[in-house]
Coordinates of C-alpha atoms in Angstrom, one line a residue:
Chain A
X1 CA 99.3 36.7 71.5
X2 CA 95.6 36.3 70.6
X3 CA 95.2 34.3 73.8
X4 CA 96.5 37.1 75.9
X5 CA 94.4 39.6 74.1
X6 CA 91.3 37.5 74.5
X7 CA 92.0 36.9 78.2
X8 CA 92.3 40.6 78.9
X9 CA 89.2 41.4 76.9
X10 CA 87.1 38.9 78.8
X11 CA 88.7 39.6 82.2
X12 CA 88.2 43.4 81.8
X13 CA 84.6 42.9 80.7
X14 CA 83.8 40.5 83.5
X15 CA 85.1 43.0 86.1
X16 CA 83.6 46.0 84.5
X17 CA 80.2 44.4 84.1
X18 CA 80.4 43.1 87.6
X19 CA 81.0 46.6 88.8
X20 CA 78.1 47.9 86.7
X21 CA 75.8 45.3 88.3
X22 CA 76.4 47.2 91.6
X23 CA 76.5 50.7 90.2
X24 CA 73.6 50.6 87.7
X25 CA 70.6 52.6 89.0
X26 CA 68.0 50.6 87.2
X27 CA 67.6 47.0 88.5
X28 CA 66.8 45.7 85.0
X29 CA 70.1 47.1 83.8
X30 CA 71.8 45.4 86.7
X31 CA 70.5 42.1 85.6
X32 CA 71.6 42.7 82.0
X33 CA 75.1 43.6 83.2
X34 CA 75.1 40.4 85.3
X35 CA 74.2 38.4 82.2
X36 CA 77.1 40.1 80.3
X37 CA 79.4 39.1 83.2
X38 CA 78.2 35.4 83.0
X39 CA 78.8 35.4 79.3
X40 CA 82.3 36.8 79.6
X41 CA 83.1 34.3 82.4
X42 CA 82.1 31.6 79.9
X43 CA 84.7 33.1 77.5
X44 CA 87.4 32.8 80.2
X45 CA 86.5 29.2 80.7
X46 CA 86.9 28.5 77.0
X47 CA 90.3 30.1 77.2
X48 CA 91.4 27.6 79.9
X49 CA 90.2 24.7 77.8
X50 CA 87.0 24.0 79.8
X51 CA 84.7 24.4 76.8
X52 CA 82.0 22.0 78.2
X53 CA 81.7 24.0 81.4
X54 CA 81.6 27.2 79.4
X55 CA 78.7 26.0 77.3
X56 CA 76.9 24.8 80.4
X57 CA 77.4 28.2 82.0
X58 CA 75.8 29.9 79.0
X59 CA 73.0 27.3 78.6
X60 CA 72.0 27.1 82.3
X61 CA 72.8 30.6 83.7
X62 CA 72.5 32.9 80.7
X63 CA 69.9 30.9 78.8
X64 CA 67.6 29.9 81.7
X65 CA 68.3 31.2 85.2
X66 CA 69.0 34.8 84.1
X67 CA 65.9 34.9 81.9
X68 CA 63.7 34.0 84.9
X69 CA 65.7 36.5 87.0
X70 CA 65.1 39.2 84.4
X71 CA 61.5 38.2 84.1
X72 CA 61.0 38.6 87.9
X73 CA 62.9 41.9 88.1
X74 CA 60.8 43.3 85.2
X75 CA 57.6 42.3 86.8
X76 CA 58.5 43.9 90.2
X77 CA 57.5 47.4 90.7
X78 CA 60.7 48.7 92.3
X79 CA 60.8 52.0 94.1
X80 CA 64.2 53.5 93.4
X81 CA 64.0 56.1 96.2
X82 CA 63.4 53.3 98.7
X83 CA 66.3 51.3 97.4
X84 CA 68.7 54.2 97.8
X85 CA 67.4 55.0 101.3
X86 CA 68.3 51.4 102.5
X87 CA 71.9 51.9 101.4
X88 CA 73.2 53.5 104.6
X89 CA 71.4 51.0 106.8
X90 CA 72.7 48.0 105.0
X91 CA 76.3 49.3 104.4
X92 CA 77.9 47.6 107.5
X93 CA 76.4 44.2 106.6
X94 CA 77.7 44.6 103.1
X95 CA 81.1 45.5 104.4
X96 CA 81.2 42.3 106.5
X97 CA 80.2 40.2 103.5
X98 CA 82.8 41.9 101.4
X99 CA 85.5 41.1 104.0
X100 CA 84.4 37.5 104.2
X101 CA 84.6 37.2 100.4
X102 CA 88.0 38.9 100.4
X103 CA 89.3 36.4 103.0
X104 CA 88.0 33.5 100.9
X105 CA 89.7 34.8 97.8
X106 CA 93.0 35.2 99.6
X107 CA 92.6 31.7 101.1
X108 CA 91.8 30.3 97.7
X109 CA 94.8 31.8 96.0
X110 CA 97.0 30.6 98.9
X111 CA 95.6 27.0 98.6
X112 CA 96.1 27.2 94.8
X113 CA 99.8 28.2 95.3
X114 CA 100.4 25.1 97.6
X115 CA 99.7 22.7 94.7
X116 CA 97.1 21.6 92.2
X117 CA 93.9 20.1 93.4
X118 CA 94.0 16.3 93.2
X119 CA 91.1 15.2 91.1
X120 CA 91.5 11.5 90.3
X121 CA 91.9 8.4 92.5
X122 CA 95.6 7.3 93.2
X123 CA 95.1 4.2 91.1
X124 CA 94.0 6.3 88.1
X125 CA 90.6 4.8 87.7
X126 CA 88.8 8.1 87.6
X127 CA 91.7 10.4 87.0
X128 CA 91.3 12.9 84.2
X129 CA 91.9 11.0 80.9
X130 CA 94.7 12.9 79.2
X131 CA 94.1 13.6 75.6
X132 CA 90.4 13.0 75.8
X133 CA 87.8 15.8 75.5
X134 CA 86.7 17.3 78.8
X135 CA 83.1 16.0 78.3
X136 CA 84.5 12.5 78.7
X137 CA 86.7 13.6 81.6
X138 CA 83.8 15.1 83.5
X139 CA 81.7 12.1 82.7
X140 CA 84.4 9.7 84.1
X141 CA 84.7 11.8 87.2
X142 CA 81.1 12.4 87.9
X143 CA 79.9 8.9 87.3
X144 CA 83.0 7.3 88.8
X145 CA 84.6 8.8 91.8
X146 CA 82.0 11.4 92.6
X147 CA 78.9 9.3 91.9
X148 CA 77.6 9.4 95.4
X149 CA 78.1 13.2 95.7
X150 CA 76.5 13.7 92.3
X151 CA 73.4 11.6 93.1
X152 CA 73.2 13.4 96.5
X153 CA 73.2 16.7 94.7
X154 CA 70.3 15.4 92.6
X155 CA 68.3 14.4 95.6
X156 CA 68.9 17.8 97.3
X157 CA 67.6 19.6 94.2
X158 CA 64.6 17.3 94.0
X159 CA 63.8 18.1 97.7
X160 CA 64.2 21.8 97.0
X161 CA 61.9 21.5 94.0
X162 CA 59.2 19.7 95.9
X163 CA 59.6 22.1 98.8
X164 CA 59.1 25.1 96.5
X165 CA 56.0 23.4 95.0
X166 CA 54.5 22.6 98.4
X167 CA 55.1 26.2 99.7
X168 CA 53.4 27.8 96.7
X169 CA 50.7 25.3 96.2
X170 CA 47.3 26.5 97.4
X171 CA 44.4 24.1 97.6
X172 CA 41.5 26.2 96.4
X173 CA 38.2 25.4 98.0
X174 CA 36.2 27.2 95.3
X175 CA 35.1 25.3 92.3
X176 CA 37.4 25.7 89.4
X177 CA 36.6 25.0 85.8
X178 CA 39.1 22.5 84.4
X179 CA 39.8 22.0 80.8
X180 CA 39.8 18.5 79.5
X181 CA 42.1 18.7 76.5
X182 CA 41.2 15.2 75.3
X183 CA 37.6 16.1 75.2
X184 CA 38.3 19.4 73.4
X185 CA 40.3 17.7 70.8
X186 CA 37.8 14.8 70.3
X187 CA 35.0 17.3 69.7
X188 CA 33.7 17.2 66.1
X189 CA 31.5 19.6 64.2
X190 CA 28.6 17.1 64.3
X191 CA 28.6 17.1 68.2
X192 CA 28.5 20.9 68.3
X193 CA 26.2 21.8 65.5
X194 CA 22.9 20.7 64.3
X195 CA 21.5 21.1 60.8
X196 CA 18.0 22.5 60.7
X197 CA 15.8 23.2 57.7
X198 CA 12.9 25.2 59.1
X199 CA 9.8 25.9 57.0
X200 CA 9.2 29.5 56.0
X201 CA 7.8 31.4 59.0
X202 CA 8.3 28.5 61.4
X203 CA 11.5 29.4 63.2
X204 CA 13.8 27.0 65.1
X205 CA 13.2 25.5 68.5
X206 CA 16.4 25.4 70.6
Chain B
X1 CA 91.7 28.1 54.0
X2 CA 94.5 29.1 56.3
X3 CA 97.0 27.2 54.0
X4 CA 95.8 29.2 51.0
X5 CA 96.5 32.5 52.7
X6 CA 99.8 31.2 54.0
X7 CA 100.8 30.4 50.4
X8 CA 100.2 34.1 49.6
X9 CA 103.1 34.8 51.9
X10 CA 101.4 35.6 55.2
X11 CA 102.7 34.2 58.5
X12 CA 100.4 31.7 60.3
X13 CA 98.7 34.2 62.6
X14 CA 97.7 36.6 59.9
X15 CA 96.7 33.8 57.5
X16 CA 94.4 32.4 60.3
X17 CA 93.0 35.8 61.0
X18 CA 92.2 36.6 57.4
X19 CA 90.9 33.1 56.7
X20 CA 88.5 33.4 59.7
X21 CA 87.2 36.8 58.5
X22 CA 86.8 35.4 55.0
X23 CA 85.0 32.4 56.4
X24 CA 82.6 34.5 58.4
X25 CA 81.8 36.7 55.3
X26 CA 81.4 33.5 53.2
X27 CA 78.7 32.3 55.6
X28 CA 77.0 35.6 56.6
X29 CA 76.6 37.2 53.2
X30 CA 75.1 34.1 51.4
X31 CA 72.9 33.6 54.5
X32 CA 71.5 37.1 54.1
X33 CA 70.8 36.4 50.5
X34 CA 69.3 33.1 51.5
X35 CA 67.1 34.8 54.0
X36 CA 65.8 37.3 51.3
X37 CA 65.0 34.4 49.0
X38 CA 63.4 32.3 51.7
X39 CA 61.1 35.1 52.7
X40 CA 60.0 35.2 49.0
X41 CA 59.6 31.4 49.0
X42 CA 57.6 31.6 52.3
X43 CA 55.2 34.1 50.7
X44 CA 54.9 32.1 47.5
X45 CA 54.1 28.9 49.4
X46 CA 51.4 30.6 51.5
X47 CA 50.0 32.2 48.4
X48 CA 49.9 28.8 46.6
X49 CA 48.1 27.2 49.5
X50 CA 45.6 30.1 49.8
X51 CA 45.0 30.0 46.0
X52 CA 46.6 33.4 45.5
X53 CA 49.4 34.6 43.3
X54 CA 51.8 36.0 45.9
X55 CA 54.5 38.5 45.0
X56 CA 54.8 38.7 41.3
X57 CA 55.5 42.3 40.4
X58 CA 59.1 43.2 41.3
X59 CA 61.5 41.4 39.0
X60 CA 60.8 38.1 37.1
X61 CA 58.2 36.1 39.1
X62 CA 58.5 38.7 41.8
X63 CA 61.9 37.3 42.8
X64 CA 63.2 40.8 43.8
X65 CA 60.3 41.5 46.1
X66 CA 62.4 40.9 49.3
X67 CA 65.1 43.3 48.0
X68 CA 62.4 45.9 47.3
X69 CA 61.0 45.5 50.8
X70 CA 64.5 45.8 52.2
X71 CA 65.1 49.0 50.3
X72 CA 61.8 50.4 51.4
X73 CA 62.5 49.6 55.1
X74 CA 66.0 51.0 54.8
X75 CA 64.7 54.4 53.5
X76 CA 62.1 54.7 56.3
X77 CA 62.6 56.9 59.4
X78 CA 63.7 55.2 62.6
X79 CA 61.3 56.2 65.3
X80 CA 62.2 55.8 68.9
X81 CA 59.3 56.3 71.3
X82 CA 60.1 59.1 73.8
X83 CA 59.2 57.0 76.8
X84 CA 61.4 54.1 75.6
X85 CA 64.7 53.1 77.2
X86 CA 66.8 54.3 74.4
X87 CA 69.9 52.3 74.7
X88 CA 68.2 48.9 75.2
X89 CA 65.6 49.8 72.6
X90 CA 68.4 50.0 70.0
X91 CA 70.5 47.1 71.3
X92 CA 67.6 44.6 71.3
X93 CA 67.2 44.1 67.5
X94 CA 71.0 44.1 67.0
X95 CA 71.2 41.4 69.6
X96 CA 68.5 39.3 67.9
X97 CA 70.3 39.6 64.6
X98 CA 73.8 38.9 65.9
X99 CA 72.7 35.8 67.9
X100 CA 70.9 34.5 64.8
X101 CA 74.1 34.7 62.8
X102 CA 76.4 33.4 65.6
X103 CA 75.2 29.8 65.6
X104 CA 76.0 29.3 61.9
X105 CA 79.7 29.2 62.8
X106 CA 79.6 25.5 63.7
X107 CA 77.2 24.3 60.9
X108 CA 79.1 21.9 58.6
X109 CA 78.4 22.5 54.9
X110 CA 80.6 19.7 53.9
X111 CA 83.3 17.3 55.3
X112 CA 85.8 20.2 55.5
X113 CA 83.5 23.3 55.0
X114 CA 82.9 24.3 58.6
X115 CA 84.1 27.6 60.2
X116 CA 84.7 26.3 63.7
X117 CA 85.0 22.5 64.0
X118 CA 84.7 22.4 67.8
X119 CA 84.0 19.3 69.8
X120 CA 81.1 20.9 71.7
X121 CA 79.4 22.0 68.5
X122 CA 75.8 21.0 69.4
X123 CA 76.1 22.5 72.9
X124 CA 77.3 25.7 71.3
X125 CA 74.3 25.9 69.1
X126 CA 72.0 25.1 72.0
X127 CA 73.7 27.8 74.1
X128 CA 73.6 30.5 71.4
X129 CA 70.0 29.7 70.5
X130 CA 69.0 30.1 74.1
X131 CA 70.3 33.6 73.9
X132 CA 67.8 34.5 71.3
X133 CA 65.1 35.1 73.9
X134 CA 67.0 38.2 75.2
X135 CA 66.3 40.2 72.0
X136 CA 62.6 39.7 72.5
X137 CA 62.6 40.2 76.3
X138 CA 64.7 43.3 76.1
X139 CA 62.8 44.9 73.3
X140 CA 59.5 44.2 75.1
X141 CA 60.7 45.8 78.2
X142 CA 62.6 48.7 76.6
X143 CA 59.6 49.7 74.4
X144 CA 57.8 50.7 77.7
X145 CA 54.5 49.8 76.2
X146 CA 51.8 47.3 77.1
X147 CA 51.7 44.9 74.2
X148 CA 55.4 44.5 73.7
X149 CA 55.7 43.7 77.4
X150 CA 53.0 41.0 77.3
X151 CA 54.9 39.6 74.3
X152 CA 58.2 39.6 76.2
X153 CA 56.6 37.7 79.1
X154 CA 55.1 35.2 76.7
X155 CA 58.3 34.7 74.8
X156 CA 60.5 34.1 77.9
X157 CA 58.1 31.4 79.2
X158 CA 57.6 29.8 75.9
X159 CA 61.2 29.6 74.8
X160 CA 62.4 28.2 78.2
X161 CA 59.7 25.6 78.1
X162 CA 60.6 24.3 74.7
X163 CA 64.4 24.5 75.2
X164 CA 64.0 21.8 77.9
X165 CA 62.6 19.3 75.5
X166 CA 64.9 20.3 72.7
X167 CA 67.8 19.7 75.1
X168 CA 66.6 16.1 75.8
X169 CA 66.0 15.5 72.1
X170 CA 69.6 16.6 71.4
X171 CA 70.8 14.3 74.1
X172 CA 69.2 11.3 72.4
X173 CA 70.9 12.1 69.1
X174 CA 74.2 12.7 70.9
X175 CA 73.9 9.3 72.6
X176 CA 73.4 7.6 69.4
X177 CA 76.1 9.4 67.5
X178 CA 78.6 9.3 70.4
X179 CA 79.7 12.9 69.9
X180 CA 78.8 16.5 70.3
X181 CA 80.7 17.5 67.1
X182 CA 78.2 18.1 64.3
X183 CA 80.5 16.7 61.6
X184 CA 80.8 13.4 63.6
X185 CA 77.1 13.3 64.1
X186 CA 76.6 13.6 60.3
X187 CA 79.2 10.9 59.6
X188 CA 77.6 8.6 62.2
X189 CA 74.4 8.6 60.2
X190 CA 76.1 7.2 57.1
X191 CA 74.1 4.1 56.1
X192 CA 72.3 4.1 59.4
X193 CA 68.8 3.0 58.1
X194 CA 68.9 -0.6 56.8
X195 CA 72.5 -0.1 55.7
X196 CA 71.7 2.3 52.9
X197 CA 69.6 5.3 54.1
X198 CA 71.7 8.2 55.5
X199 CA 69.9 9.6 58.4
X200 CA 68.6 9.0 61.9
X201 CA 65.0 9.5 60.9
X202 CA 65.0 5.9 59.6
X203 CA 65.0 4.5 63.1
X204 CA 62.0 3.5 65.2
X205 CA 63.4 5.1 68.4
X206 CA 64.6 8.3 66.8
X207 CA 61.8 9.1 64.3
X208 CA 59.3 10.1 67.1
X209 CA 62.1 12.3 68.5
X210 CA 62.4 14.0 65.1
X211 CA 58.7 14.8 65.1
X212 CA 59.0 16.3 68.6
X213 CA 62.0 18.3 67.4
X214 CA 60.1 19.6 64.5
X215 CA 57.3 20.9 66.7
X216 CA 59.6 22.2 69.3
X217 CA 61.6 24.0 66.5
X218 CA 58.3 25.7 65.5
X219 CA 57.8 26.8 69.0
X220 CA 61.4 27.9 69.5
X221 CA 61.4 30.1 66.4
X222 CA 57.9 31.4 67.2
X223 CA 56.4 30.3 64.0
X224 CA 52.7 29.6 63.5
X225 CA 51.0 27.8 65.3
X226 CA 53.1 29.0 68.2
X227 CA 53.6 32.6 67.3
X228 CA 51.9 33.9 70.4
X229 CA 54.6 36.5 70.9
X230 CA 53.4 38.4 67.9
X231 CA 49.8 37.2 67.8
X232 CA 48.4 40.1 65.8
X233 CA 44.8 39.5 66.9
X234 CA 45.8 40.0 70.5
X235 CA 49.1 41.9 70.8
X236 CA 49.2 44.2 67.7
X237 CA 52.6 42.9 66.6
X238 CA 54.0 41.8 69.9
X239 CA 57.5 42.9 70.8
X240 CA 58.0 44.5 67.4
X241 CA 55.0 46.9 67.9
X242 CA 57.1 50.0 68.6
X243 CA 59.9 49.3 66.0
X244 CA 60.2 50.8 62.6
X245 CA 62.6 51.0 59.7
X246 CA 65.9 49.1 60.0
X247 CA 65.4 48.1 63.7
X248 CA 62.3 46.3 62.6
X249 CA 64.1 44.7 59.6
X250 CA 66.8 43.4 61.9
X251 CA 64.2 41.5 63.9
X252 CA 62.7 40.2 60.7
X253 CA 66.1 39.0 59.3
X254 CA 67.1 37.5 62.6
X255 CA 63.8 35.6 62.8
X256 CA 64.2 34.1 59.4
X257 CA 67.9 33.3 60.0
X258 CA 66.8 31.4 63.1
X259 CA 64.2 29.5 61.1
X260 CA 66.9 28.5 58.6
X261 CA 69.2 27.5 61.4
X262 CA 66.5 25.2 62.9
X263 CA 65.9 23.7 59.4
X264 CA 69.7 23.1 59.1
X265 CA 69.8 21.6 62.5
X266 CA 67.0 19.2 61.6
X267 CA 68.7 18.1 58.5
X268 CA 72.0 17.6 60.3
X269 CA 70.6 15.8 63.4
X270 CA 68.1 13.5 61.6
X271 CA 68.6 13.6 57.9
X272 CA 72.3 13.2 57.4
X273 CA 73.3 16.8 56.9
X274 CA 75.6 17.1 53.8
X275 CA 75.4 13.3 53.1
X276 CA 73.2 12.3 50.2
X277 CA 69.9 10.8 51.2
X278 CA 71.0 7.3 50.2
X279 CA 74.4 5.7 50.7
X280 CA 75.1 5.1 47.0
X281 CA 78.5 5.9 45.5
X282 CA 77.5 8.0 42.5
X283 CA 75.4 10.4 44.7
X284 CA 78.6 11.5 46.5
X285 CA 79.8 13.2 43.3
X286 CA 77.3 16.0 44.1
X287 CA 78.9 18.4 46.6
X288 CA 77.7 18.1 50.1
X289 CA 76.5 21.7 50.4
X290 CA 73.9 21.0 47.6
X291 CA 72.4 18.1 49.7
X292 CA 72.4 20.2 52.8
X293 CA 70.7 23.2 51.1
X294 CA 68.2 20.9 49.5
X295 CA 67.2 19.5 52.9
X296 CA 67.1 23.0 54.4
X297 CA 64.7 24.1 51.7
X298 CA 62.6 21.0 52.1
X299 CA 62.2 21.6 55.8
X300 CA 61.5 25.3 55.2
X301 CA 58.7 24.2 52.9
X302 CA 57.3 22.2 55.7
X303 CA 57.5 25.2 58.0
X304 CA 55.6 27.3 55.5
X305 CA 53.1 24.6 54.9
X306 CA 52.4 24.4 58.6
X307 CA 52.0 28.2 58.7
X308 CA 49.5 28.2 55.9
X309 CA 47.3 25.4 57.3
X310 CA 47.4 25.4 61.1
X311 CA 45.6 27.9 63.4
X312 CA 47.3 29.5 66.3
X313 CA 47.5 27.7 69.7
X314 CA 46.0 29.0 72.9
X315 CA 48.7 29.9 75.4
X316 CA 47.6 27.3 78.0
X317 CA 47.6 24.7 75.3
X318 CA 51.2 25.7 74.3
X319 CA 52.4 25.4 77.9
X320 CA 50.6 22.1 78.4
X321 CA 52.2 20.7 75.2
X322 CA 55.6 21.8 76.3
X323 CA 55.6 20.7 80.0
X324 CA 53.0 17.9 80.1
X325 CA 53.6 16.2 76.8
X326 CA 57.0 16.9 75.4
X327 CA 59.0 17.0 78.6
X328 CA 57.9 13.5 79.9
X329 CA 58.0 12.1 76.3
X330 CA 61.5 13.3 75.6
X331 CA 62.7 12.1 79.0
X332 CA 61.2 8.7 78.3
X333 CA 63.0 8.6 75.0
X334 CA 66.4 9.5 76.6
X335 CA 65.7 6.5 78.9
X336 CA 64.7 4.3 76.0
X337 CA 67.6 5.3 73.7
X338 CA 70.2 4.9 76.3
X339 CA 68.7 1.6 77.4
X340 CA 68.7 0.3 73.9
X341 CA 72.3 1.4 73.3
X342 CA 73.4 -0.2 76.6
X343 CA 71.7 -3.5 75.4
X344 CA 73.1 -3.4 71.9
X345 CA 76.3 -1.4 71.8
X346 CA 77.8 -1.7 75.3
X347 CA 76.4 -5.1 76.3
X348 CA 79.7 -6.8 76.5

């Protein structure tokens, strides 16, 4: 009973906040609704017993990616009138994307009804370990059968990261003052100050 | 506790429901009391280090000071700036406070005394504590004012930076314990150091990690020397500038509940949680919660000590420490710990 209740609670919230992402007038509100949608999707994953994925979803998407997203949207100076003016022009493109997504959904449901997706190898070496926690299962699959794909994903991310750094890195010709932290930390009062005891009326020579 | 309510004649579902609600209240209410007392302790420790008396007027030794402050704040008027985004402005402190309480669900106070004994306990804490940044960011943005906004910007960058190294530090402990479940992590520390010290701190590979975790915890909870989000000399009061009355008090309570959580996490991950400090039979007579609370108070004393003695970091120093020192160091320790475990535990 409580499972069904929880499922409908999370599912309704996911759909409602997903709709609000599109409908909200303020972009910051949109991002916050998106975060709520992520969070409730994590709740759905807990319900199907994928608690590891659910936690990762919260840590990676809600805890890190969405924060940066929110950060950027808050910094941007968005003109609402201009946003609304572009709606009519972009509507056909949006409709095409919506149709493609709908086709994918139908295809996905159709594929799911044919049979479950085969995850392990036939000899059972990297098949999900029944009765083990899903952390161990994911580990066995990622570092067993899908090791090559997993490492390839890592390389692709590395290339993307280096690409982003190269694109945004600007070699400045002008002289820039660098801070040498080691030097700053090593500085002692004796290096910076000098004790003087001037005679009356003599003053100090700098 | 479910069995107890079942023995009162409830069916299983109702007994579970009532037991869970009772468990939540059993954690949340003493936690609020603990936060009130810990604020008092914080002020007393600073006062002692500054050679002052600290709060000593309300109640015996000033013990009731926090409650007097709470009452004062409760009676004040809640002011919402006219240019603020009203809904988000009110939601932000509630969010901070709720998230600070949420993580306590998986903290084990004893072998059986844990509300939710889930097998991804540590990941849950990590996930929930990464939500804490939203309270700050939303309040900074919704206040529609300069200083809170600066503070929100600082907070989001700072907390993401230090979460990365905290994640790697947790991975080291998890590798050694072989589990994400907090109770199993505690049990794995039994007699870890030389066969009689309960705790991972007594380990050459894990002690440096503990030191890094302590510093990262200071940064994650925005305590001095990393309290750049509410640096009063630069940003008035940071994200709290526009808040008054109860909405301010919720930030305050949430902040201290988070600090207590970090102290509890340090004692669970590195100092054996509810285990006594030494693996000696007579010490197990004392209930585990006493040991855990003792360790939490000890770490909180360290937090106050740091606050009273260390000046605030510059923002570039903070970022440098997070990304250029802690990230490579913690990555190195993940490598070192897993290498050592492969050599010793899984060599065959």
